[in-house]
Coordinates of C-alpha atoms and ligand atoms in Angstrom, one line a residue:
X928 CA 7.5 3.9 15.6
X929 CA 8.5 5.3 19.0
X930 CA 5.5 5.3 21.3
X931 CA 5.2 7.7 24.2
X932 CA 3.1 5.8 26.6
X933 CA -0.3 7.3 27.3
X934 CA -1.0 5.1 30.3
X935 CA 0.6 4.6 33.7
X936 CA 0.6 1.1 35.1
X937 CA -2.5 0.3 37.2
X938 CA -2.1 -2.5 39.7
X939 CA -5.9 -3.3 39.5
X940 CA -5.3 -4.6 36.0
X941 CA -2.2 -6.6 36.7
X942 CA -2.3 -10.3 36.0
X943 CA -0.8 -12.5 38.8
X944 CA 1.8 -14.9 37.6
X945 CA 3.7 -17.5 39.6
X946 CA 6.6 -15.1 40.0
X947 CA 4.8 -11.8 40.4
X948 CA 2.7 -9.3 38.5
X949 CA 2.4 -8.8 34.7
X950 CA 0.8 -6.1 32.6
X951 CA -0.9 -7.0 29.4
X952 CA -0.6 -4.5 26.4
X953 CA -3.1 -4.7 23.6
X954 CA -3.4 -2.9 20.3
X955 CA -6.2 -3.5 17.7
X956 CA -6.4 -3.5 14.0
X957 CA -10.1 -3.4 13.0
X958 CA -11.4 -4.1 9.5
X959 CA -14.7 -2.4 9.0
X960 CA -16.6 -2.8 5.8
X961 CA -17.7 0.6 4.4
X962 CA -21.4 1.0 4.0
X963 CA -21.7 1.7 0.3
X964 CA -23.9 0.3 -2.4
X965 CA -20.9 -0.3 -4.7
X966 CA -17.4 -1.5 -4.3
X967 CA -14.3 0.7 -3.7
X968 CA -13.1 0.7 -7.4
X969 CA -16.0 -0.8 -9.3
X970 CA -19.7 -0.4 -9.6
X971 CA -20.5 -4.0 -8.5
X972 CA -23.0 -4.4 -5.7
X973 CA -21.9 -5.1 -2.1
X974 CA -25.2 -6.8 -1.1
X975 CA -24.6 -9.5 1.4
X976 CA -25.8 -13.1 1.0
X977 CA -26.1 -13.2 -2.9
X978 CA -25.3 -16.3 -4.9
X979 CA -21.5 -16.8 -5.2
X980 CA -19.9 -14.7 -8.0
X981 CA -23.0 -12.7 -8.7
X982 CA -21.6 -9.4 -7.5
X983 CA -18.5 -9.4 -9.6
X984 CA -17.5 -6.8 -12.2
X985 CA -14.6 -7.3 -14.7
X986 CA -12.5 -5.1 -12.4
X987 CA -13.2 -7.3 -9.3
X988 CA -12.2 -10.3 -11.4
X989 CA -9.0 -8.5 -12.5
X990 CA -9.6 -9.0 -16.2
X991 CA -6.6 -7.8 -18.1
X992 CA -6.7 -4.1 -18.9
X993 CA -9.4 -3.2 -16.5
X994 CA -8.8 0.0 -14.5
X995 CA -10.0 0.9 -11.0
X996 CA -12.1 4.0 -10.6
X997 CA -12.4 5.4 -7.1
X998 CA -15.9 5.4 -5.6
X999 CA -16.4 8.8 -4.1
X1000 CA -19.0 7.6 -1.5
X1001 CA -16.4 5.3 0.1
X1002 CA -14.0 8.2 0.4
X1003 CA -16.7 10.3 2.0
X1004 CA -17.4 7.5 4.4
X1005 CA -13.8 7.2 5.4
X1006 CA -13.6 11.0 6.0
X1007 CA -16.8 10.9 8.1
X1008 CA -15.3 8.1 10.2
X1009 CA -12.1 10.0 10.7
X1010 CA -14.1 13.0 11.8
X1011 CA -16.1 10.8 14.2
X1012 CA -12.8 9.6 15.7
X1013 CA -11.7 13.2 16.1
X1014 CA -8.8 12.4 13.8
X1015 CA -6.5 14.2 11.4
X1016 CA -7.9 14.1 7.9
X1017 CA -5.2 14.0 5.2
X1018 CA -6.1 16.0 2.2
X1019 CA -3.7 14.0 0.1
X1020 CA -3.3 10.2 0.5
X1021 CA -1.9 7.5 -1.7
X1022 CA -3.1 4.0 -2.8
X1023 CA -0.5 1.3 -2.8
X1024 CA -0.3 -2.2 -4.1
X1025 CA 0.2 -4.8 -1.4
X1026 CA 1.5 -7.8 -3.3
X1027 CA 0.8 -11.4 -2.4
X1028 CA -0.6 -14.5 -4.1
X1029 CA -3.8 -16.2 -3.0
X1030 CA -6.5 -17.8 -5.2
X1031 CA -9.1 -15.5 -3.8
X1032 CA -7.0 -12.4 -4.8
X1033 CA -7.3 -12.4 -8.7
X1034 CA -5.2 -9.2 -9.1
X1035 CA -2.2 -10.7 -7.3
X1036 CA -2.2 -7.6 -5.0
X1037 CA -4.6 -5.8 -2.7
X1038 CA -5.0 -2.0 -3.3
X1039 CA -4.4 -0.5 0.2
X1040 CA -2.9 2.6 1.7
X1041 CA 0.5 2.2 3.3
X1042 CA 2.7 5.3 3.9
X1043 CA 0.1 7.9 3.4
X1044 CA -3.3 6.9 4.7
X1045 CA -6.5 9.0 4.3
X1046 CA -6.9 9.5 8.1
X1047 CA -4.1 10.0 10.7
X1048 CA -4.2 10.2 14.5
X1049 CA -7.4 10.2 16.4
X1050 CA -8.9 8.9 19.6
X1051 CA -11.7 6.9 21.2
X1052 CA -12.9 7.6 24.7
X1053 CA -14.0 4.6 26.8
X1054 CA -16.2 5.0 29.9
X1055 CA -15.0 2.2 32.1
X1056 CA -16.8 1.6 35.4
X1057 CA -14.4 3.7 37.5
X1058 CA -12.3 5.7 35.0
X1059 CA -12.3 7.2 31.6
X1060 CA -9.7 5.7 29.2
X1061 CA -8.6 7.6 26.1
X1062 CA -7.3 5.2 23.4
X1063 CA -5.2 6.6 20.6
X1064 CA -6.1 5.8 17.0
X1065 CA -2.9 5.5 15.0
X1066 CA -4.5 5.7 11.5
X1067 CA -7.4 4.7 9.3
X1068 CA -6.8 3.6 5.7
X1069 CA -9.0 2.5 2.9
X1070 CA -8.4 -0.9 1.2
X1071 CA -10.1 -3.6 -0.9
X1072 CA -11.4 -6.8 0.6
X1073 CA -10.3 -10.1 -1.0
X1074 CA -12.7 -12.9 -2.2
X1075 CA -13.5 -16.0 -0.2
X1076 CA -12.1 -19.5 -0.7
X1077 CA -14.6 -22.3 0.1
X1078 CA -12.9 -25.5 1.0
X1079 CA -15.8 -27.4 2.6
X1080 CA -18.2 -27.7 -0.3
X1081 CA -16.6 -30.7 -2.0
X1082 CA -14.2 -33.5 -0.9
X1083 CA -11.6 -32.8 -3.5
X1084 CA -12.2 -29.3 -4.8
X1085 CA -12.0 -25.7 -3.5
X1086 CA -14.1 -22.9 -4.8
X1087 CA -13.6 -19.2 -5.0
X1088 CA -16.4 -16.6 -4.4
X1089 CA -15.4 -13.1 -5.6
X1090 CA -18.5 -11.3 -4.2
X1091 CA -16.4 -9.7 -1.5
X1092 CA -13.5 -9.0 -3.8
X1093 CA -13.1 -5.3 -4.1
X1094 CA -15.5 -4.3 -1.3
X1095 CA -14.2 -1.2 0.5
X1096 CA -12.8 -1.7 4.0
X1097 CA -11.5 0.8 6.5
X1098 CA -8.6 -0.5 8.6
X1099 CA -8.6 1.3 11.9
X1100 CA -5.4 0.8 13.8
X1101 CA -5.2 1.7 17.5
X1102 CA -2.1 2.5 19.5
X1103 CA -1.0 -0.1 22.0
X1104 CA -3.0 1.8 24.7
X1105 CA -5.3 -1.0 26.0
X1106 CA -4.4 -2.8 29.3
X1107 CA -7.0 -5.5 29.8
X1108 CA -9.5 -7.7 28.0
X1109 CA -12.3 -5.6 29.4
X1110 CA -10.8 -2.4 27.9
X1111 CA -10.3 -4.2 24.6
X1112 CA -14.0 -5.3 24.5
X1113 CA -15.1 -1.8 25.5
X1114 CA -12.9 -0.4 22.7
X1115 CA -14.5 -2.6 20.1
X1116 CA -18.0 -1.9 21.4
X1117 CA -17.4 1.8 21.4
X1118 CA -15.9 1.8 17.9
X1119 CA -18.9 -0.2 16.7
X1120 CA -21.3 2.2 18.2
X1121 CA -19.5 5.2 16.6
X1122 CA -19.5 3.5 13.2
X1123 CA -23.2 2.7 13.4
X1124 CA -24.1 6.2 14.4
X1125 CA -22.1 7.6 11.5
X1126 CA -23.7 5.1 9.2
X1127 CA -20.2 4.2 7.8
X1128 CA -20.2 0.5 8.7
X1129 CA -23.1 -1.6 9.9
X1130 CA -21.0 -3.4 12.5
X1131 CA -22.5 -6.8 11.8
X1132 CA -19.7 -9.0 13.1
X1133 CA -21.5 -12.2 12.3
X1134 CA -21.6 -11.2 8.6
X1135 CA -17.9 -10.3 8.7
X1136 CA -18.5 -6.5 8.3
X1137 CA -16.3 -5.9 11.3
X1138 CA -13.3 -8.1 12.1
X1139 CA -10.5 -7.5 14.6
X1140 CA -6.8 -8.4 14.6
X1141 CA -5.7 -8.3 18.2
X1142 CA -2.1 -7.7 19.1
X1143 CA -1.1 -8.9 22.6
X1144 CA 2.1 -8.6 24.6
X1145 CA 2.9 -8.8 28.3
X1146 CA 5.6 -7.2 30.4
X1147 CA 6.6 -6.5 34.0
X1148 CA 5.0 -3.3 35.2
X1149 CA 7.2 -0.3 34.4
X1150 CA 9.2 -2.1 31.7
X1151 CA 9.2 -1.4 28.0
X1152 CA 6.9 -3.2 25.6
X1153 CA 7.3 -6.9 25.2
X1154 CA 7.2 -8.9 22.0
X1155 CA 3.7 -9.1 20.6
X1156 CA 1.6 -11.8 18.9
X1157 CA -1.1 -10.9 16.5
X1158 CA -4.4 -12.9 16.7
X1159 CA -6.0 -12.6 13.3
X1160 CA -9.6 -12.1 12.4
X1161 CA -11.5 -12.5 15.6
X1162 CA -15.1 -12.2 14.7
X1163 CA -17.0 -11.4 18.0
X1164 CA -16.4 -9.1 20.9
X1165 CA -16.7 -12.0 23.4
X1166 CA -14.1 -14.0 21.5
X1167 CA -11.7 -11.0 21.6
X1168 CA -11.9 -11.0 25.4
X1169 CA -11.4 -14.8 25.6
X1170 CA -8.5 -14.7 23.1
X1171 CA -6.7 -12.0 25.1
X1172 CA -7.1 -13.8 28.4
X1173 CA -5.7 -17.0 26.9
X1174 CA -2.9 -15.4 25.0
X1175 CA -1.7 -13.2 27.9
X1176 CA -1.5 -16.3 30.2
X1177 CA 0.2 -18.3 27.5
X1178 CA 2.9 -15.7 27.2
X1179 CA 3.3 -15.2 30.9
X1180 CA 3.8 -19.0 31.3
X1181 CA 6.5 -19.0 28.7
X1182 CA 8.3 -16.0 30.1
X1183 CA 8.1 -17.3 33.7
X1184 CA 9.6 -20.5 32.4
X1185 CA 12.7 -18.6 31.2
X1186 CA 11.6 -18.7 27.6
X1187 CA 11.0 -15.8 25.1
X1188 CA 8.0 -14.9 22.9
X1189 CA 8.3 -15.4 19.2
X1190 CA 6.6 -12.6 17.2
X1191 CA 4.0 -14.6 15.3
X1192 CA 0.5 -14.5 13.8
X1193 CA -2.0 -16.7 15.7
X1194 CA -5.5 -17.9 15.3
X1195 CA -8.2 -18.1 18.0
X1196 CA -10.0 -21.4 18.2
X1197 CA -13.3 -20.5 19.8
X1198 CA -14.3 -24.1 20.3
X1199 CA -11.1 -25.0 22.2
X1200 CA -10.8 -21.5 23.7
X1201 CA -7.2 -21.2 22.8
X1202 CA -4.9 -19.4 20.3
X1203 CA -2.5 -21.3 18.1
X1204 CA 0.3 -20.4 15.8
X1205 CA -0.4 -19.6 12.1
X1206 CA 2.9 -18.3 11.0
X1207 CA 6.1 -16.9 12.6
X1208 CA 7.7 -13.6 11.8
X1209 CA 10.3 -15.4 9.6
X1210 CA 7.5 -16.6 7.4
X1211 CA 5.9 -13.1 7.3
X1212 CA 5.2 -11.8 3.8
X1213 CA 7.2 -9.1 2.2
X1214 CA 4.4 -7.3 0.4
X1215 CA 6.6 -5.1 -1.7
X1216 CA 4.3 -2.1 -1.3
X1217 CA 4.5 0.5 -4.1
X1218 CA 2.1 3.3 -5.2
X1219 CA -0.5 1.9 -7.6
X1220 CA 0.3 3.3 -11.0
X1221 CA -3.3 2.9 -12.1
X1222 CA -4.5 5.4 -9.5
X1223 CA -3.7 9.1 -8.9
X1224 CA -3.0 10.2 -5.3
X1225 CA -6.4 10.8 -3.6
X1226 CA -6.8 14.6 -3.1
X1227 CA -9.7 16.7 -1.9
X1228 CA -10.1 20.1 -0.3
X1229 CA -10.7 21.3 3.3
X1230 CA -14.1 22.6 2.1
X1231 CA -15.1 19.1 1.1
X1232 CA -14.2 17.9 4.6
X1233 CA -16.0 20.8 6.3
X1234 CA -19.1 20.1 4.3
X1235 CA -19.1 16.4 5.5
X1236 CA -18.4 17.6 9.0
X1237 CA -21.3 19.9 8.9
X1238 CA -23.7 17.0 8.3
X1239 CA -22.4 14.5 10.8
X1240 CA -25.0 13.2 13.2
X1241 CA -24.7 13.8 17.0
X1242 CA -22.2 11.3 18.2
X1243 CA -22.7 8.9 21.2
X1244 CA -20.3 10.8 23.6
X1245 CA -22.1 14.1 22.9
X1246 CA -25.5 12.5 23.2
X1247 CA -24.6 10.9 26.5
X1248 CA -23.4 14.2 27.9
X1249 CA -26.6 15.8 26.7
X1250 CA -28.8 13.1 28.3
X1251 CA -27.1 13.5 31.6
X1252 CA -27.1 17.3 31.5
X1253 CA -30.6 18.0 30.0
X1254 CA -32.6 15.0 31.3
X1255 CA -30.8 14.4 34.6
X1256 CA -30.2 10.8 33.7
X1257 CA -27.5 8.8 35.4
X1258 CA -24.4 8.1 33.3
X1259 CA -25.3 4.4 33.4
X1260 CA -28.8 5.0 32.1
X1261 CA -27.5 7.4 29.5
X1262 CA -25.0 4.7 28.3
X1263 CA -27.7 2.1 27.9
X1264 CA -29.8 4.5 25.9
X1265 CA -27.1 5.9 23.6
X1266 CA -25.7 2.4 22.7
X1267 CA -27.9 2.4 19.6
X1268 CA -29.2 5.4 17.9
X1269 CA -32.7 3.9 17.6
X1270 CA -32.9 3.5 21.4
X1271 CA -31.7 7.0 22.0
X1272 CA -34.3 8.3 19.5
X1273 CA -37.0 6.2 21.0
X1274 CA -36.2 7.4 24.5
X1275 CA -36.3 11.1 23.4
X1276 CA -39.7 10.5 21.8
X1277 CA -41.1 9.0 25.0
X1278 CA -39.4 11.7 27.2
X1279 CA -40.6 14.7 25.2
X1280 CA -42.7 16.8 27.5
X1281 CA -42.6 14.2 30.2
X1282 CA -40.7 13.3 33.4
X1283 CA -37.5 12.1 31.7
X1284 CA -36.2 9.9 34.6
X1285 CA -39.5 8.1 34.7
X1286 CA -39.4 7.7 30.9
X1287 CA -35.8 6.3 31.1
X1288 CA -36.9 3.9 33.8
X1289 CA -39.8 2.6 31.7
X1290 CA -37.9 2.4 28.5
X1291 CA -34.9 0.6 30.1
X1292 CA -36.4 -1.6 32.7
X1293 CA -39.8 -2.4 31.4
X1294 CA -39.5 -2.2 27.7
X1295 CA -35.9 -3.2 27.0
X1296 CA -36.1 -5.8 29.7
X1297 CA -39.1 -7.3 28.0
X1298 CA -37.7 -7.0 24.5
X1299 CA -34.6 -8.8 25.6
X1300 CA -36.5 -11.5 27.3
X1301 CA -38.6 -12.1 24.1
X1302 CA -35.7 -11.8 21.7
X1303 CA -37.3 -8.7 20.1
X1304 CA -35.8 -5.4 19.1
X1305 CA -37.2 -1.8 19.1
X1306 CA -38.0 -2.3 15.4
X1307 CA -40.2 -5.3 16.2
X1308 CA -41.5 -3.9 19.6
X1309 CA -45.3 -4.4 20.1
X1310 CA -45.3 -1.3 22.3
X1311 CA -44.6 2.0 20.5
X1312 CA -43.1 5.2 22.0
X1313 CA -46.5 6.8 21.9
X1314 CA -48.1 3.9 23.8
X1315 CA -45.3 3.9 26.4
X1316 CA -45.7 7.7 26.8
X1317 CA -49.4 7.2 27.3
X1318 CA -48.8 4.8 30.2
X1319 CA -46.4 7.2 31.8
X1320 CA -49.0 10.0 31.4
X1321 CA -51.5 7.9 33.3
X1322 CA -49.0 7.3 36.1
X1323 CA -48.1 11.0 36.3
X1324 CA -51.8 12.1 36.5
X1325 CA -52.4 9.6 39.3
X1326 CA -54.9 7.9 37.1
X1327 CA -53.2 4.6 37.8
X1328 CA -50.6 3.4 40.3
X1329 CA -47.2 2.2 39.3
X1330 CA -48.3 -1.4 40.0
X1331 CA -51.4 -1.1 37.8
X1332 CA -49.2 0.5 35.2
X1333 CA -47.3 -2.8 34.9
X1334 CA -50.5 -4.7 34.3
X1335 CA -51.5 -2.1 31.8
X1336 CA -48.1 -2.5 30.1
X1337 CA -48.8 -6.2 29.9
X1338 CA -52.2 -5.6 28.2
X1339 CA -50.8 -3.1 25.7
X1340 CA -47.9 -5.5 25.0
X1341 CA -50.2 -8.4 24.2
X1342 CA -53.3 -6.8 22.9
X1343 CA -52.2 -3.3 21.8
X1344 CA -54.5 -0.3 22.1
X1345 CA -54.5 3.2 23.5
X1346 CA -53.5 3.0 27.2
X1347 CA -56.0 5.6 28.3
X1348 CA -58.8 3.8 26.5
X1349 CA -57.7 0.4 28.0
X1350 CA -57.8 1.9 31.5
X1351 CA -61.2 3.4 30.9
X1352 CA -62.7 0.2 29.4
X1353 CA -61.3 -2.1 32.0
X1354 CA -62.0 0.1 35.0
X1355 CA -58.4 0.2 36.0
X1356 CA -58.5 3.7 37.3
X1357 CA -56.9 4.3 40.7
X1358 CA -59.4 5.0 43.5
X1359 CA -58.6 8.3 45.0
X1360 CA -62.1 8.6 46.4
X1361 CA -61.3 8.7 50.1
X1362 CA -64.7 7.4 51.2
X1363 CA -64.2 4.2 49.2
X1364 CA -60.7 3.7 50.4
X1365 CA -61.7 4.4 54.0
X1366 CA -64.3 1.7 54.0
X1367 CA -61.7 -0.9 53.0
X1368 CA -59.2 0.5 55.6
X1369 CA -61.8 0.3 58.4
X1370 CA -62.7 -3.3 57.4
X1371 CA -59.1 -4.4 57.6
X1372 CA -58.4 -2.6 60.9
X1373 CA -61.5 -4.2 62.4
X1374 CA -60.5 -7.7 61.3
X1375 CA -57.0 -7.5 62.8
X1376 CA -57.0 -5.9 66.3
X1377 CA -53.8 -7.7 67.4
X1378 CA -51.9 -6.5 64.4
X1379 CA -53.1 -3.0 65.1
X1380 CA -51.7 -3.2 68.6
X1381 CA -48.4 -4.5 67.2
X1382 CA -48.2 -1.8 64.6
X1383 CA -48.5 0.9 67.3
X1384 CA -45.3 -0.6 68.9
X1385 CA -43.6 -1.3 65.6
X1386 CA -44.6 1.2 62.8
X1387 CA -42.9 -0.8 60.1
X1388 CA -45.8 -3.2 60.3
X1389 CA -47.8 -0.5 58.5
X1390 CA -46.5 -2.0 55.3
X1391 CA -48.5 -5.2 56.0
X1392 CA -51.7 -3.1 56.3
X1393 CA -51.0 -1.2 53.1
X1394 CA -50.5 -4.5 51.3
X1395 CA -53.8 -5.8 52.6
X1396 CA -55.7 -2.7 51.5
X1397 CA -54.1 -2.7 48.1
X1398 CA -55.0 -6.4 47.7
X1399 CA -58.6 -5.8 48.7
X1400 CA -58.8 -2.9 46.2
X1401 CA -57.2 -5.0 43.5
X1402 CA -54.3 -2.6 43.4
X1403 CA -56.5 0.3 42.5
X1404 CA -56.4 2.3 45.7
X1405 CA -54.0 5.3 45.7
X1406 CA -51.1 4.1 47.8
X1407 CA -50.4 7.5 49.3
X1408 CA -54.0 7.9 50.4
X1409 CA -54.0 4.4 51.9
X1410 CA -50.8 5.2 53.8
X1411 CA -52.2 8.4 55.2
X1412 CA -55.5 6.9 56.2
X1413 CA -53.9 3.9 57.9
X1414 CA -51.5 6.1 59.9
X1415 CA -54.3 8.3 61.1
X1416 CA -56.6 5.5 62.0
X1417 CA -54.0 3.3 63.8
X1418 CA -52.4 6.3 65.4
X1419 CA -48.9 6.2 64.0
X1420 CA -47.0 9.5 63.7
Ligands
ADP2543 P1 2.4 -3.9 11.8 O1 2.0 -2.8 10.8 O2 3.7 -4.5 11.5 O3 1.3 -4.9 12.1 P2 2.2 -1.8 13.8 O4 3.3 -1.1 14.5 O5 1.4 -0.9 12.8 O6 2.7 -3.1 13.2 O7 1.2 -2.3 14.9 C1 0.1 -3.0 14.6 C2 -0.8 -3.1 15.9 O8 -0.1 -3.7 17.0 C3 -1.2 -1.7 16.4 O9 -2.6 -1.8 16.8 C4 -0.4 -1.5 17.6 O10 -1.0 -0.7 18.6 C5 -0.1 -2.9 18.1 N1 1.1 -3.0 18.9 C6 2.3 -2.6 18.5 N2 3.2 -3.0 19.5 C7 2.6 -3.7 20.4 C8 3.0 -4.4 21.6 N3 4.2 -4.4 22.0 N4 2.0 -5.0 22.3 C9 0.7 -5.0 21.8 N5 0.3 -4.4 20.8 C10 1.2 -3.8 20.0
MG2544 MG1 -0.6 -5.6 11.3

């Protein structure tokens, strides 16, 4: 593969070595479990967490004479994903056998796609803090997962659980377009968001539904690609970042020492925070790929693809652009809201017919802040979109001040209820009655003649008076009215 480089070297990303700058080059191979009730070539269930070997059909156990039958839903999911990655969809693709022996692979081969994958080139756009990075997707292919060997259940025996055997995976391969661990983390985060929006993979990395093989090499800026190492099966976005940082420095140290990098497969040990060798290129398997004679080439029509395209949901990039354009949100707030479809939907529910910036502020800072703190999610939130909207309406109509609104949020959070009714019942309404506010203002001015004199010299002291009046009114006085009255009475322009 000749790669025309899509990136120009950026000194901000260089890693300083003992003898000068280095650039890190990263490409990712992500295995994403297809969301589907049944496996890729059998009707067995894909449900997570079942007793070992309870989701296994005769096909998954590779009983002699059993034949694979393609699951159309998995094909549709791969196409949807390809469309979401703005990729080439191949109307004809081929399933191959990838041959190797392992106790958790009863067939003795994995059915995968090699020369002709279902999805070709696409791209993922990353919004980094001060630039947009377009990462090329090389391909996406469908393949079966293997079973799982369990070595830690018994001192002298190993067990095999075939529940995962035959589950559909999408392998999504990026071009070597990433240039820092931050970009690599952003890539995985963005891919995960896209897959979750599409509903084609749940992205649960802790359940193994998304695993990343991270390819890392280093080079002097401006030079051709260096030899890469592949770090297998990293199962969290944070670990991907740590593994890259460690691996890049390891390679730099070797090269600066006059050594050379062996192309090898490595593992990341999250406890020690380091990568270590698993096997070298010499030990690499020769998989003897060949087209699976039990399966016909996979073919479908452009109409079929168009039909799936017509039903795709709005994707995160489009949603973000719409939130910025239509609601006037900052790109940062829009990013926070579109990170999960449920949060974007929640925000739109709150913002409907209201001040959208105020709504975004309340959703992100008050609600999300509180949910994070309590370890809750929107699904388990004690405050609904309707309740939050109710609080915002009370602020907007000047019924309550922003400060009282926070108290009200607290009450609704712990006790529930309709915000307007709570305000009514607890007498939390803002006092806009000028007479009542004036009485308090007069009292405070009379009690502090020296401060009044000071404030005439130094108008910023007005804030102290505002604070006193607000305190005396238990936060219920309308701050604007307080401000105006104080200025007039003390004699500040
Ligand atoms: P293979 O199929 O042998 O693993 P590929 O050429 O398909 O090799 O590449 C696999 C992954 O490695 C891709 O994600 C690609 O972007 C990445 N990659 C290729 N060359 C390099 C390199 N020099 N440095 C870092 N990553 C690389
Ligand atoms: Mg590979």
